[in-house]
Structure formats: structure tokens, C-alpha cells
Amino acid sequence: MKKHPVKKWEVSISELQEGIDKRFKVTRRLPDMSVAETRIFRDKKKARALFDEWLK
């Protein structure tokens, strides 16, 4: 998990495995307001791209 340098977002990426199927979960949270947005991907590159985008 990393925090955005200016905004208060906390961004995390995690790998989920269900049998042989892998998925990647990218979440950004705003803890002060109890708000979160989560997206799930099958492709690690797309998940990493969104993770990096949310940190900009």
C-alpha cells in the first residue's frame, strides 16, 4: 500500500488466487470519509497501470 503524496488516497494492489485462476485487486481508499473504489483485473499489467495512474 502507498499513499498519494498530495491527496489523502491510500492505494493498494493485491493478488487473489482461486484454484488456478489469478486476479489482481486494485483499491484506493479515502479513510477520512470512509470511501473506497476497487477494480479487479485478470491481467497484472493492467492492474499495475491503474495502480500507477491512481498514484499520479
PDB file of C-alpha atoms in Angstrom:
ATOM      1  CA  MET A   1       0.000   0.000   0.000  1.00  0.00           C
ATOM      2  CA  LYS A   2       1.192   3.511  -0.825  1.00  0.00           C
ATOM      3  CA  LYS A   3      -0.219   6.925  -0.068  1.00  0.00           C
ATOM      4  CA  HIS A   4      -0.612   9.630  -2.679  1.00  0.00           C
ATOM      5  CA  PRO A   5       1.879  12.431  -1.906  1.00  0.00           C
ATOM      6  CA  VAL A   6      -0.659  15.294  -2.093  1.00  0.00           C
ATOM      7  CA  LYS A   7      -4.100  13.750  -1.942  1.00  0.00           C
ATOM      8  CA  LYS A   8      -5.202  11.643   1.016  1.00  0.00           C
ATOM      9  CA  TRP A   9      -5.826   8.481  -1.065  1.00  0.00           C
ATOM     10  CA  GLU A  10      -4.333   5.165   0.042  1.00  0.00           C
ATOM     11  CA  VAL A  11      -3.754   2.895  -2.967  1.00  0.00           C
ATOM     12  CA  SER A  12      -3.135  -0.853  -2.719  1.00  0.00           C
ATOM     13  CA  ILE A  13      -2.729  -3.786  -5.084  1.00  0.00           C
ATOM     14  CA  SER A  14      -3.164  -7.434  -4.124  1.00  0.00           C
ATOM     15  CA  GLU A  15      -3.131 -10.797  -5.860  1.00  0.00           C
ATOM     16  CA  LEU A  16      -6.071 -13.150  -5.402  1.00  0.00           C
ATOM     17  CA  GLN A  17      -5.825 -16.825  -6.333  1.00  0.00           C
ATOM     18  CA  GLU A  18      -8.803 -19.114  -6.723  1.00  0.00           C
ATOM     19  CA  GLY A  19      -7.572 -22.533  -7.799  1.00  0.00           C
ATOM     20  CA  ILE A  20      -5.518 -21.880 -10.946  1.00  0.00           C
ATOM     21  CA  ASP A  21      -7.233 -18.549 -11.661  1.00  0.00           C
ATOM     22  CA  LYS A  22      -5.302 -15.404 -10.607  1.00  0.00           C
ATOM     23  CA  ARG A  23      -6.846 -11.977 -10.289  1.00  0.00           C
ATOM     24  CA  PHE A  24      -5.437  -8.652  -9.186  1.00  0.00           C
ATOM     25  CA  LYS A  25      -7.368  -6.240  -6.995  1.00  0.00           C
ATOM     26  CA  VAL A  26      -6.551  -2.522  -7.032  1.00  0.00           C
ATOM     27  CA  THR A  27      -8.172  -0.402  -4.336  1.00  0.00           C
ATOM     28  CA  ARG A  28      -7.978   3.254  -3.448  1.00  0.00           C
ATOM     29  CA  ARG A  29      -9.384   4.453  -0.155  1.00  0.00           C
ATOM     30  CA  LEU A  30     -10.081   7.811   1.373  1.00  0.00           C
ATOM     31  CA  PRO A  31     -10.055   6.854   5.072  1.00  0.00           C
ATOM     32  CA  ASP A  32     -11.208  10.267   6.330  1.00  0.00           C
ATOM     33  CA  MET A  33     -14.502   9.831   4.504  1.00  0.00           C
ATOM     34  CA  SER A  34     -14.801   6.000   4.575  1.00  0.00           C
ATOM     35  CA  VAL A  35     -14.893   5.875   0.771  1.00  0.00           C
ATOM     36  CA  ALA A  36     -13.246   3.196  -1.385  1.00  0.00           C
ATOM     37  CA  GLU A  37     -13.105   2.199  -5.050  1.00  0.00           C
ATOM     38  CA  THR A  38     -11.974  -1.279  -6.104  1.00  0.00           C
ATOM     39  CA  ARG A  39     -11.317  -2.759  -9.519  1.00  0.00           C
ATOM     40  CA  ILE A  40     -10.417  -6.373 -10.298  1.00  0.00           C
ATOM     41  CA  PHE A  41      -8.278  -7.446 -13.269  1.00  0.00           C
ATOM     42  CA  ARG A  42      -7.089 -10.723 -14.753  1.00  0.00           C
ATOM     43  CA  ASP A  43      -4.087  -9.017 -16.346  1.00  0.00           C
ATOM     44  CA  LYS A  44      -1.294  -7.930 -13.982  1.00  0.00           C
ATOM     45  CA  LYS A  45      -0.075  -5.230 -16.394  1.00  0.00           C
ATOM     46  CA  LYS A  46      -3.488  -3.533 -16.478  1.00  0.00           C
ATOM     47  CA  ALA A  47      -3.755  -3.693 -12.694  1.00  0.00           C
ATOM     48  CA  ARG A  48      -0.282  -2.195 -12.288  1.00  0.00           C
ATOM     49  CA  ALA A  49      -1.107   0.549 -14.827  1.00  0.00           C
ATOM     50  CA  LEU A  50      -4.198   1.586 -12.842  1.00  0.00           C
ATOM     51  CA  PHE A  51      -2.211   1.438  -9.581  1.00  0.00           C
ATOM     52  CA  ASP A  52       0.415   3.781 -11.050  1.00  0.00           C
ATOM     53  CA  GLU A  53      -2.269   6.081 -12.537  1.00  0.00           C
ATOM     54  CA  TRP A  54      -4.026   6.452  -9.175  1.00  0.00           C
ATOM     55  CA  LEU A  55      -0.722   7.404  -7.545  1.00  0.00           C
ATOM     56  CA  LYS A  56      -0.163  10.284 -10.003  1.00  0.00           C
TER      57      LYS A  56
END
